[in-house]
PDB file of C-alpha atoms in Angstrom:
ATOM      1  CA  UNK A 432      24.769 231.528 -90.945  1.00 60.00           C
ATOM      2  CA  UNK A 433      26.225 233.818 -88.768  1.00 64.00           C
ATOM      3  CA  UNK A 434      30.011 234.016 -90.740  1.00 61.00           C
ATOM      4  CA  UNK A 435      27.548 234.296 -93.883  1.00 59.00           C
ATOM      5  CA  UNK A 436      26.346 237.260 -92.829  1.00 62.00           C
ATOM      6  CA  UNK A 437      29.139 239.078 -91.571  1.00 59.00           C
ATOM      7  CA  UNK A 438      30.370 238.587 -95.294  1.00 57.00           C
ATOM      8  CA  UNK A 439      27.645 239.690 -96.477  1.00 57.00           C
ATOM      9  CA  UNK A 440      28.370 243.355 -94.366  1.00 57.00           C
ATOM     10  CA  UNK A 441      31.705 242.726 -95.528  1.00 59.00           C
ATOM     11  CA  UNK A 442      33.124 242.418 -92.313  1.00 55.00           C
ATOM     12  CA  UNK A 443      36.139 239.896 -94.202  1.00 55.00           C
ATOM     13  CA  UNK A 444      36.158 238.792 -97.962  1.00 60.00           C
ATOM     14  CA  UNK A 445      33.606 236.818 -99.149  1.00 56.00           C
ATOM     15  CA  UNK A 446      34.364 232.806 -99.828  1.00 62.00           C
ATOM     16  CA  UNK A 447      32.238 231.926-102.585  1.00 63.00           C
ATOM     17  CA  UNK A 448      32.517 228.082-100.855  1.00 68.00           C
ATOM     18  CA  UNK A 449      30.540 229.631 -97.836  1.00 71.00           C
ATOM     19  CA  UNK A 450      26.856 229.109 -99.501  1.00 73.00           C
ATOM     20  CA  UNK A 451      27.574 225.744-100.384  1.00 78.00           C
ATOM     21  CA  UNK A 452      28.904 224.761 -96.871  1.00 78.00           C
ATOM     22  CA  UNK A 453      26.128 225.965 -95.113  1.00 78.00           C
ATOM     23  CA  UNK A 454      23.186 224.564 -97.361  1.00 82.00           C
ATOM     24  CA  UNK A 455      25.215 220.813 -96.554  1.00 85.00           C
ATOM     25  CA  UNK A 456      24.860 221.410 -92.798  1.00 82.00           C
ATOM     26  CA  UNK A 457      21.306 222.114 -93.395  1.00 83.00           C
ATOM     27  CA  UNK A 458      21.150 219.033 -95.512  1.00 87.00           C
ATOM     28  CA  UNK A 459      22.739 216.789 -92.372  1.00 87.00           C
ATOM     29  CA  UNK A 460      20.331 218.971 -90.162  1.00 86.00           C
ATOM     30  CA  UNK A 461      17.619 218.661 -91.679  1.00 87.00           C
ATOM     31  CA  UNK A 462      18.130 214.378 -92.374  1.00 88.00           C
ATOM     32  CA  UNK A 463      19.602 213.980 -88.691  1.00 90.00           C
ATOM     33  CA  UNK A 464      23.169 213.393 -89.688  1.00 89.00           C
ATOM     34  CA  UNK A 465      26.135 213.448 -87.668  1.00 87.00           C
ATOM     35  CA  UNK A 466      28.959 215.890 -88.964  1.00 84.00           C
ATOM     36  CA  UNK A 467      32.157 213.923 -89.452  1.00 82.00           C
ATOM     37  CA  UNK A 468      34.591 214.474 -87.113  1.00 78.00           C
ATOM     38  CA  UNK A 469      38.790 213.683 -87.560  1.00 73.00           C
ATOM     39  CA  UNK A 470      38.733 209.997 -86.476  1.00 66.00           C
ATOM     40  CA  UNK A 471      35.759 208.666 -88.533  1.00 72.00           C
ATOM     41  CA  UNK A 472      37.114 210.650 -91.972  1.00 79.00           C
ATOM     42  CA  UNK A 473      38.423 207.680 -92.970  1.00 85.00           C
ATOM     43  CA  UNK A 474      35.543 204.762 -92.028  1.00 91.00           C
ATOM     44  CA  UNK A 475      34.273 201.993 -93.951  1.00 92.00           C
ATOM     45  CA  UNK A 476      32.717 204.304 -96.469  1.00 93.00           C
ATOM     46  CA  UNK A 477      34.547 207.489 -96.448  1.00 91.00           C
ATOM     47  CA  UNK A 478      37.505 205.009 -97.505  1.00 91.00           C
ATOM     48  CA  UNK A 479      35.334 203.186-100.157  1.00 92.00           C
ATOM     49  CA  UNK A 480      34.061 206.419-101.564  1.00 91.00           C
ATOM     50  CA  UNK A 481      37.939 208.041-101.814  1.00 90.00           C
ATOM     51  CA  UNK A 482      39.236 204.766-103.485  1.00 91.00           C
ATOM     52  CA  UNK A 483      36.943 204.557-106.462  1.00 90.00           C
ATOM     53  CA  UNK A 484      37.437 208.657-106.412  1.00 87.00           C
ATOM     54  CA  UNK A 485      41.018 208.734-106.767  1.00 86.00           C
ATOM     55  CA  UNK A 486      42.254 205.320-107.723  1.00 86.00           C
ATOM     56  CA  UNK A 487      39.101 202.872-108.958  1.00 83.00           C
ATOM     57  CA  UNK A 488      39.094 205.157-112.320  1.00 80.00           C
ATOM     58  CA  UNK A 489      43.218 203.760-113.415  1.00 81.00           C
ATOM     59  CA  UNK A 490      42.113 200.114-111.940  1.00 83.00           C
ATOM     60  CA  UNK A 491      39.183 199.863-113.430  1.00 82.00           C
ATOM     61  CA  UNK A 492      40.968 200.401-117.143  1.00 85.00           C
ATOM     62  CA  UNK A 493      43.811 198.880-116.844  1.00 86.00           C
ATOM     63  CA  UNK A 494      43.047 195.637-115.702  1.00 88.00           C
ATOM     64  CA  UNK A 495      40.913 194.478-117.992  1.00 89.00           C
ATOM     65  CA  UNK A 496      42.744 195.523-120.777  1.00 89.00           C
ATOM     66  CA  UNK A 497      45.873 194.412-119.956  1.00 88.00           C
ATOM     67  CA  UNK A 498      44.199 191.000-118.857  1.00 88.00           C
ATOM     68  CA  UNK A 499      42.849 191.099-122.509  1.00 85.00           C
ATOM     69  CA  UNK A 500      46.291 191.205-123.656  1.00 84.00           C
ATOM     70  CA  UNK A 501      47.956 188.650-122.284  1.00 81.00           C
ATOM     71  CA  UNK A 502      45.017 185.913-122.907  1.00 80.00           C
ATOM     72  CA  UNK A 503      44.987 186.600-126.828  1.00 78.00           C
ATOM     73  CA  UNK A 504      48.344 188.015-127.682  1.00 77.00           C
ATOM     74  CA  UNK A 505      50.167 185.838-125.581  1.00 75.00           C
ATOM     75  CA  UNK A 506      48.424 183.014-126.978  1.00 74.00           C
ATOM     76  CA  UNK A 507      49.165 184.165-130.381  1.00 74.00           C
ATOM     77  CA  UNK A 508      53.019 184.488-129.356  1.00 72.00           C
ATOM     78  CA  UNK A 509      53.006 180.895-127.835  1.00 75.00           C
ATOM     79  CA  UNK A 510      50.793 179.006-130.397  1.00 71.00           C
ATOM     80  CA  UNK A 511      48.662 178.393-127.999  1.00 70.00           C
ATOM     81  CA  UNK A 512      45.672 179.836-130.130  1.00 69.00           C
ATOM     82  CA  UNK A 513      46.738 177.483-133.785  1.00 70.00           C
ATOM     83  CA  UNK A 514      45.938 174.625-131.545  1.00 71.00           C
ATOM     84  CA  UNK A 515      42.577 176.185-129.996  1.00 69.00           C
ATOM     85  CA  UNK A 516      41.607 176.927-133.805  1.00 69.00           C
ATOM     86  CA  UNK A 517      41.905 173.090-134.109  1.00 73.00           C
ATOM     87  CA  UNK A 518      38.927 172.517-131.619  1.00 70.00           C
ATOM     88  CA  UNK A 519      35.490 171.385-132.856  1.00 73.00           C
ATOM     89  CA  UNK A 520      34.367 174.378-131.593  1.00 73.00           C
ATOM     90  CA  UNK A 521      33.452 177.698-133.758  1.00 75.00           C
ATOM     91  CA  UNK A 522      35.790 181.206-134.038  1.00 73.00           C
ATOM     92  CA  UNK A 523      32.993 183.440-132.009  1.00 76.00           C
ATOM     93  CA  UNK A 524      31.926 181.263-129.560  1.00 77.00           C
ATOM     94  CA  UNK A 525      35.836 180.740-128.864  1.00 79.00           C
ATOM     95  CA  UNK A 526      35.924 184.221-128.540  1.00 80.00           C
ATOM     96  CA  UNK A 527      32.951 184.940-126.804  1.00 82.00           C
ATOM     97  CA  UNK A 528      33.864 182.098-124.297  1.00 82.00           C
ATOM     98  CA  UNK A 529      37.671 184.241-123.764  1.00 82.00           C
ATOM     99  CA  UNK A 530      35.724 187.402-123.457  1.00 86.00           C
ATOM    100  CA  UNK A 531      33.349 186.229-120.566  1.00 88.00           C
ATOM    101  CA  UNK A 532      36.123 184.629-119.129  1.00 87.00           C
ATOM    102  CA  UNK A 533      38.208 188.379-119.140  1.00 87.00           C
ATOM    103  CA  UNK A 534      35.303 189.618-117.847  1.00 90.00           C
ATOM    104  CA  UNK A 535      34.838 187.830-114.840  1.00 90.00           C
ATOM    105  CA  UNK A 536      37.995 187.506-113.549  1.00 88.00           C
ATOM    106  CA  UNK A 537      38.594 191.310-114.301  1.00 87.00           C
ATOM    107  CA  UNK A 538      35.179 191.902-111.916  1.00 88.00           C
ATOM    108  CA  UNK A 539      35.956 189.865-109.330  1.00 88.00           C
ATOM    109  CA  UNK A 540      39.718 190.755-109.013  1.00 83.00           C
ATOM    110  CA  UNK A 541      39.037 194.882-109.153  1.00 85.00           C
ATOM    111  CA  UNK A 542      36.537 194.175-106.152  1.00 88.00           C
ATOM    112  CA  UNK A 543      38.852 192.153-103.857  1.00 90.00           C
ATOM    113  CA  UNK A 544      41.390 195.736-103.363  1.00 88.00           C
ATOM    114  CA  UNK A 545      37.994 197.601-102.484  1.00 91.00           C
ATOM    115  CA  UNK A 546      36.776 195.553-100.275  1.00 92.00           C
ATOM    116  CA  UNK A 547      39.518 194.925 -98.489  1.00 93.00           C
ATOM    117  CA  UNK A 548      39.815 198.288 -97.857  1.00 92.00           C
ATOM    118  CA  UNK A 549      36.482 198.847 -96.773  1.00 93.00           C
ATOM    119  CA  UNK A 550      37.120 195.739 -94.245  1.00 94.00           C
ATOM    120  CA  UNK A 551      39.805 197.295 -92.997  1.00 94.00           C
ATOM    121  CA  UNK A 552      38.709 200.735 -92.513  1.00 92.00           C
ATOM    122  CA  UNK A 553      35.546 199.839 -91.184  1.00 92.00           C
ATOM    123  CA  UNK A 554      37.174 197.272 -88.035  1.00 92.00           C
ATOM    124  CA  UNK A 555      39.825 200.555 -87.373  1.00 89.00           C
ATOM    125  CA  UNK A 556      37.154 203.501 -87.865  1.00 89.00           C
ATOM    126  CA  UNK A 557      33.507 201.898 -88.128  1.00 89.00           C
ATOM    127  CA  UNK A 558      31.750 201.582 -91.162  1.00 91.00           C
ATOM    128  CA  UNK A 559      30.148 204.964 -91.837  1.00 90.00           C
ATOM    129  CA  UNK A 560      27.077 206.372 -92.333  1.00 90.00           C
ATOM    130  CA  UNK A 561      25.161 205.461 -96.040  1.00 92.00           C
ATOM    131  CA  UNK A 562      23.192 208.543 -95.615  1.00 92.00           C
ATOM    132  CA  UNK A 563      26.225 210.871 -95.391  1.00 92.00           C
ATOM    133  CA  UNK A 564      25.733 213.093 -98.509  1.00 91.00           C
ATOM    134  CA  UNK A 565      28.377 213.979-101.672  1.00 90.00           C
ATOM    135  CA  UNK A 566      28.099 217.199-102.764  1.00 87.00           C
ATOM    136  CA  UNK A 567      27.975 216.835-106.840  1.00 87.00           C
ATOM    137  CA  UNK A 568      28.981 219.279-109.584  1.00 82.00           C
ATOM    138  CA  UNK A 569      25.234 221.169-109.963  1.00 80.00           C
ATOM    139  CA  UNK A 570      24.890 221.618-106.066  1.00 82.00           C
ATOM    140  CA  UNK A 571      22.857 218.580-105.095  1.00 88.00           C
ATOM    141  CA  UNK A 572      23.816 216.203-102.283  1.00 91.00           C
ATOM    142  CA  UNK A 573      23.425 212.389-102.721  1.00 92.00           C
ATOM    143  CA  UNK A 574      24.086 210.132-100.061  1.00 93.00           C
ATOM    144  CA  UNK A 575      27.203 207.607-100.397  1.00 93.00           C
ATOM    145  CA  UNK A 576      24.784 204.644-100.031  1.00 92.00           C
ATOM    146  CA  UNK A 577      22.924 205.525-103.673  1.00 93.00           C
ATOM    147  CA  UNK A 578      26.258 206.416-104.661  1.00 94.00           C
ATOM    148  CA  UNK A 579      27.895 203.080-104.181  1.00 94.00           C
ATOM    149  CA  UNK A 580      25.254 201.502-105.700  1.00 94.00           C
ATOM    150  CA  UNK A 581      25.495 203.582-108.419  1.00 93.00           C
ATOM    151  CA  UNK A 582      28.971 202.999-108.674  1.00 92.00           C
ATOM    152  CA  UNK A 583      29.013 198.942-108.356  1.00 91.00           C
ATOM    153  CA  UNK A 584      26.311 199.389-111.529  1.00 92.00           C
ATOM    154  CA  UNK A 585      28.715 201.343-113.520  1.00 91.00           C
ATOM    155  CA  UNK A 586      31.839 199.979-112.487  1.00 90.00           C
ATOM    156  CA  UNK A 587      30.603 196.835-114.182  1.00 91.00           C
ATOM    157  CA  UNK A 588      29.621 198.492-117.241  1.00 92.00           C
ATOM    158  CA  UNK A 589      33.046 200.089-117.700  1.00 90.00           C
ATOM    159  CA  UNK A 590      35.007 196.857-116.678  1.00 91.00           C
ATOM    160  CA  UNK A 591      32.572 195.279-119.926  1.00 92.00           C
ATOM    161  CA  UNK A 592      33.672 197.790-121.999  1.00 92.00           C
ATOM    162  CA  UNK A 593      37.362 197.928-121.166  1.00 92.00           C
ATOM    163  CA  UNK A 594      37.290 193.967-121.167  1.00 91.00           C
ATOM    164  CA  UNK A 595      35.632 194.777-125.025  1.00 90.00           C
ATOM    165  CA  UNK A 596      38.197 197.702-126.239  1.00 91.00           C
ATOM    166  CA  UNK A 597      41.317 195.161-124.580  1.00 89.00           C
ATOM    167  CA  UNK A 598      40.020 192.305-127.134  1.00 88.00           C
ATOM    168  CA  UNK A 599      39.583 194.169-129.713  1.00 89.00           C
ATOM    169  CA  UNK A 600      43.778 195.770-129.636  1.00 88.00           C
ATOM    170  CA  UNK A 601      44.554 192.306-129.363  1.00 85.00           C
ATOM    171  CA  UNK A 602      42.597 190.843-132.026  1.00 84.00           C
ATOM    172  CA  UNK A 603      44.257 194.274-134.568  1.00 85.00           C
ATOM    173  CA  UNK A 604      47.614 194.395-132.781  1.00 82.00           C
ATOM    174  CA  UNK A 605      50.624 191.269-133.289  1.00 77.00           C
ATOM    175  CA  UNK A 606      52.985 191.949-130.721  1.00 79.00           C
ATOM    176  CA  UNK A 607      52.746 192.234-126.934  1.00 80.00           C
ATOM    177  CA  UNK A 608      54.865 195.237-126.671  1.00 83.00           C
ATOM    178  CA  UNK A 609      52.588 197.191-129.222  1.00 84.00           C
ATOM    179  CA  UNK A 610      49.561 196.396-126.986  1.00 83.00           C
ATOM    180  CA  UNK A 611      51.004 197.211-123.640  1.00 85.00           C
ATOM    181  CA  UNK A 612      51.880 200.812-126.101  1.00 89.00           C
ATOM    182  CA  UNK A 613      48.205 200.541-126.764  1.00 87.00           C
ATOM    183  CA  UNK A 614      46.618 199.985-123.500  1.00 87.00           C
ATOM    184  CA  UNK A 615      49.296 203.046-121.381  1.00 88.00           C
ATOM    185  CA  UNK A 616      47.963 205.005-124.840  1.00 89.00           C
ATOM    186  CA  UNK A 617      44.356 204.292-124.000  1.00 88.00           C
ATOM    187  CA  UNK A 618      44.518 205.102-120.533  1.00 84.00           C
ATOM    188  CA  UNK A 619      46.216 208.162-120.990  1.00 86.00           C
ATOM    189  CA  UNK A 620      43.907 209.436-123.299  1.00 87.00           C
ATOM    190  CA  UNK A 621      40.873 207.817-120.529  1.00 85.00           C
ATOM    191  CA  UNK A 622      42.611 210.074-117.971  1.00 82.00           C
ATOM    192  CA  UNK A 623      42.966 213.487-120.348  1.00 86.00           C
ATOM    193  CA  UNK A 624      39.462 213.436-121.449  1.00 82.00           C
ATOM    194  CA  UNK A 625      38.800 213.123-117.200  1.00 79.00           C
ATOM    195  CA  UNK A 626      40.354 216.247-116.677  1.00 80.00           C
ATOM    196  CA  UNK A 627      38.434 218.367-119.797  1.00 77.00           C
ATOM    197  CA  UNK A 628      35.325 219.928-118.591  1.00 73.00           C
ATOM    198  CA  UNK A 629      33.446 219.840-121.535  1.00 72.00           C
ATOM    199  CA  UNK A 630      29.670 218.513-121.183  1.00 69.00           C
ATOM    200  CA  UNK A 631      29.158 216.956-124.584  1.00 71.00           C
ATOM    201  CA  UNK A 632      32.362 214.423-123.501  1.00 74.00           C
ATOM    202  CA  UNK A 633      30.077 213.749-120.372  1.00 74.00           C
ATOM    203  CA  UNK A 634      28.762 210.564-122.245  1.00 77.00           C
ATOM    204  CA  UNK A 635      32.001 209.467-124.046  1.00 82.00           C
ATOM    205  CA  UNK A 636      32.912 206.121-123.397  1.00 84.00           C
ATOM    206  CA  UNK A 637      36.365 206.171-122.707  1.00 84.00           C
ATOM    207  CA  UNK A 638      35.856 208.860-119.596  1.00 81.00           C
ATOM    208  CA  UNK A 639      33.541 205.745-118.142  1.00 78.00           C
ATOM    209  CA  UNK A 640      36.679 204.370-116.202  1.00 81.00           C
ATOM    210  CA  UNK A 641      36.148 207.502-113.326  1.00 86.00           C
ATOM    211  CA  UNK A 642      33.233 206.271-112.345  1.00 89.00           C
ATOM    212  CA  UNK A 643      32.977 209.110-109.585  1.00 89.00           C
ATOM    213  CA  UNK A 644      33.111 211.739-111.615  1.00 86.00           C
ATOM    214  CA  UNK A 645      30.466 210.355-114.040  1.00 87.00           C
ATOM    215  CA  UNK A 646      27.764 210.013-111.309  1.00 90.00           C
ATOM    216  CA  UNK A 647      28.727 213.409-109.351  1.00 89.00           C
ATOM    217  CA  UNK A 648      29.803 215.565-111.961  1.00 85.00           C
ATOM    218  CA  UNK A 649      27.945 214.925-115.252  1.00 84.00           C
ATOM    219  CA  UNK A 650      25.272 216.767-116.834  1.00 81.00           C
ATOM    220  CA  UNK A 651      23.692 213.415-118.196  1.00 84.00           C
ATOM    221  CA  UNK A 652      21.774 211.060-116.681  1.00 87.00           C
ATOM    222  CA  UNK A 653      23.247 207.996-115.114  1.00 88.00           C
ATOM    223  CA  UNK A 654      21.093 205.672-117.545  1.00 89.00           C
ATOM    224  CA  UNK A 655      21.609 207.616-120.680  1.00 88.00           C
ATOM    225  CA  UNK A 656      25.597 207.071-120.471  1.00 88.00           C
ATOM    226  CA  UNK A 657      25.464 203.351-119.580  1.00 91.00           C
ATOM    227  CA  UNK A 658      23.141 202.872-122.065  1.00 91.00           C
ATOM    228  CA  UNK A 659      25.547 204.509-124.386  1.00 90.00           C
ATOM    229  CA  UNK A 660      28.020 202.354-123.192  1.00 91.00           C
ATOM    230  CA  UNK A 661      26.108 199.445-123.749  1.00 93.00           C
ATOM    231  CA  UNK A 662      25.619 200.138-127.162  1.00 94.00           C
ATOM    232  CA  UNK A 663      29.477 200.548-127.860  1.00 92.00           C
ATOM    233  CA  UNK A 664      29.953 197.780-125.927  1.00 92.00           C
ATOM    234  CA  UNK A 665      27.944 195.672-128.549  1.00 92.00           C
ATOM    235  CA  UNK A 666      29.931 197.850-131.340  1.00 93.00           C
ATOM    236  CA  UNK A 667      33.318 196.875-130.364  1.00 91.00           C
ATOM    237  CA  UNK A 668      32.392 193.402-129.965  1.00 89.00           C
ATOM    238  CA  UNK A 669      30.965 192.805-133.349  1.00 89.00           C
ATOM    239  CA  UNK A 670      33.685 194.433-135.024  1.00 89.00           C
ATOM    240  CA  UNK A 671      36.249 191.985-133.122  1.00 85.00           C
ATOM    241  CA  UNK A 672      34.109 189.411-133.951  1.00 84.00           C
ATOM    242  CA  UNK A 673      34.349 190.027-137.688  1.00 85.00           C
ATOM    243  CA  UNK A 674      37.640 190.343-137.600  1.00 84.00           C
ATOM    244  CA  UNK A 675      38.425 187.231-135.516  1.00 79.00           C
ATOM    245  CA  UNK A 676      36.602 185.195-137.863  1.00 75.00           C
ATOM    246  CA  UNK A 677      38.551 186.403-141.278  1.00 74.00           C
ATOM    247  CA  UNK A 678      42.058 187.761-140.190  1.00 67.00           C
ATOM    248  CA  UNK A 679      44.745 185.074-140.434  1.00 59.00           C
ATOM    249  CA  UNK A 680      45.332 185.405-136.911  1.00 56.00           C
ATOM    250  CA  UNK A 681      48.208 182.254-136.376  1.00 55.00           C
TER     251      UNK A 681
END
């Protein structure tokens, strides 16, 4: 307060950051938080938060797409998938059955690096306080315990519609090198739309992969863009359907 107001007598230039730093030490004041200090930076939490900030976002796209693409192009490639279509069994529920399959796997394996890192971090450093606030893009604080909840929510919903996109090049695309093109094309154009600070793209699917920036920096509601993310979800999954089930795909 007092550096506040000897900027405000202009007694050195004015850092328009200085506001916002003091109203979140009045936020840990007034919830009874402990400041961070050097050696706990990087506990349990801090660590968790900073992966899925600067590294979740590529994981969380890639995978599953590229885990897409080898199940159903590679099968193609082999002839794996002539001798699947020979199964008593029907075209959807074939590819429903691959899809959950993708999904899972792509859920459980873009956990394991998190949570190993978490494990880590927290046995080194200690685990962290859940109540220790992010600052997001209007101002507000919200503390990393809502936020990773948040995130595991979301982080499921964009691994769903990754998993759904992935099928869906493979089922249009013939060749493994055009949908490894693809997927690097997809994610590029995942990680440009990031960076544009435009709120109508707040909602756009394809910016769903950073989950951090959805929840902290968004001018929509956390629902309202998982719901619309739902709903392409469903989208992209009947169009791959009806394209499985008439495109000579052997």
């Amino acid at each position: 307060e007092g550096e506040l107001s000897l900027a405000e007598l202009g007694a050195f230039p004015y850092d328009p950051a200085l506001s916002q730093r003091l109203a979140f030490n009045q936020y840990l004041l007034s919830h009874s938080i402990p400041p961070k200090t050097p050696a706990n930076k990087v506990d349990g939490i801090s660590a968790l938060c900073q992966y899925i900030r600067w590294i979740g976002f590529f994981v969380g796209a890639l995978f599953p797409m590229m885990l897409s693409l080898l199940t159903f192009l590679m099968e193609r490639e082999t002839g794996e998938l002539r001798f699947l279509f020979q199964l008593p069994v029907t075209r959807r529920n074939l590819l429903s059955g691959k899809c959950l399959g993708v999904f899972v796997l792509s859920s459980v394996s873009i956990l394991i690096i998190p949570l190993a890192l978490f494990m880590v971090c927290s046995a080194l450093f200690g685990v962290g306080d859940p109540r220790y606030p992010l600052e997001c893009l209007d101002g507000s604080f919200l503390p990393t315990g809502r936020f990773l909840w948040e995130s595991l929510i979301s982080s499921v919903v964009a691994v769903a519609f990754f998993t759904a996109l992935g099928v869906l090049l493979s089922i249009l695309l013939k060749s493994t090198s055009l949908g490894v093109l693809a997927v690097i094309s997809v994610v590029g154009i995942s990680v440009f739309l990031q960076q544009l600070s435009l709120p109508f793209l707040d909602w756009f699917p394809l910016r769903s992969a950073n989950v951090y920036s959805m929840i902290t920096e968004s001018t929509f509601p956390l629902w309202l863009i998982i719901v619309v993310q739902l709903i392409s979800i469903v989208g992209i999954m009947a169009g791959g359907i009806i394209i499985w089930k008439k495109r000579d795909l052997i």
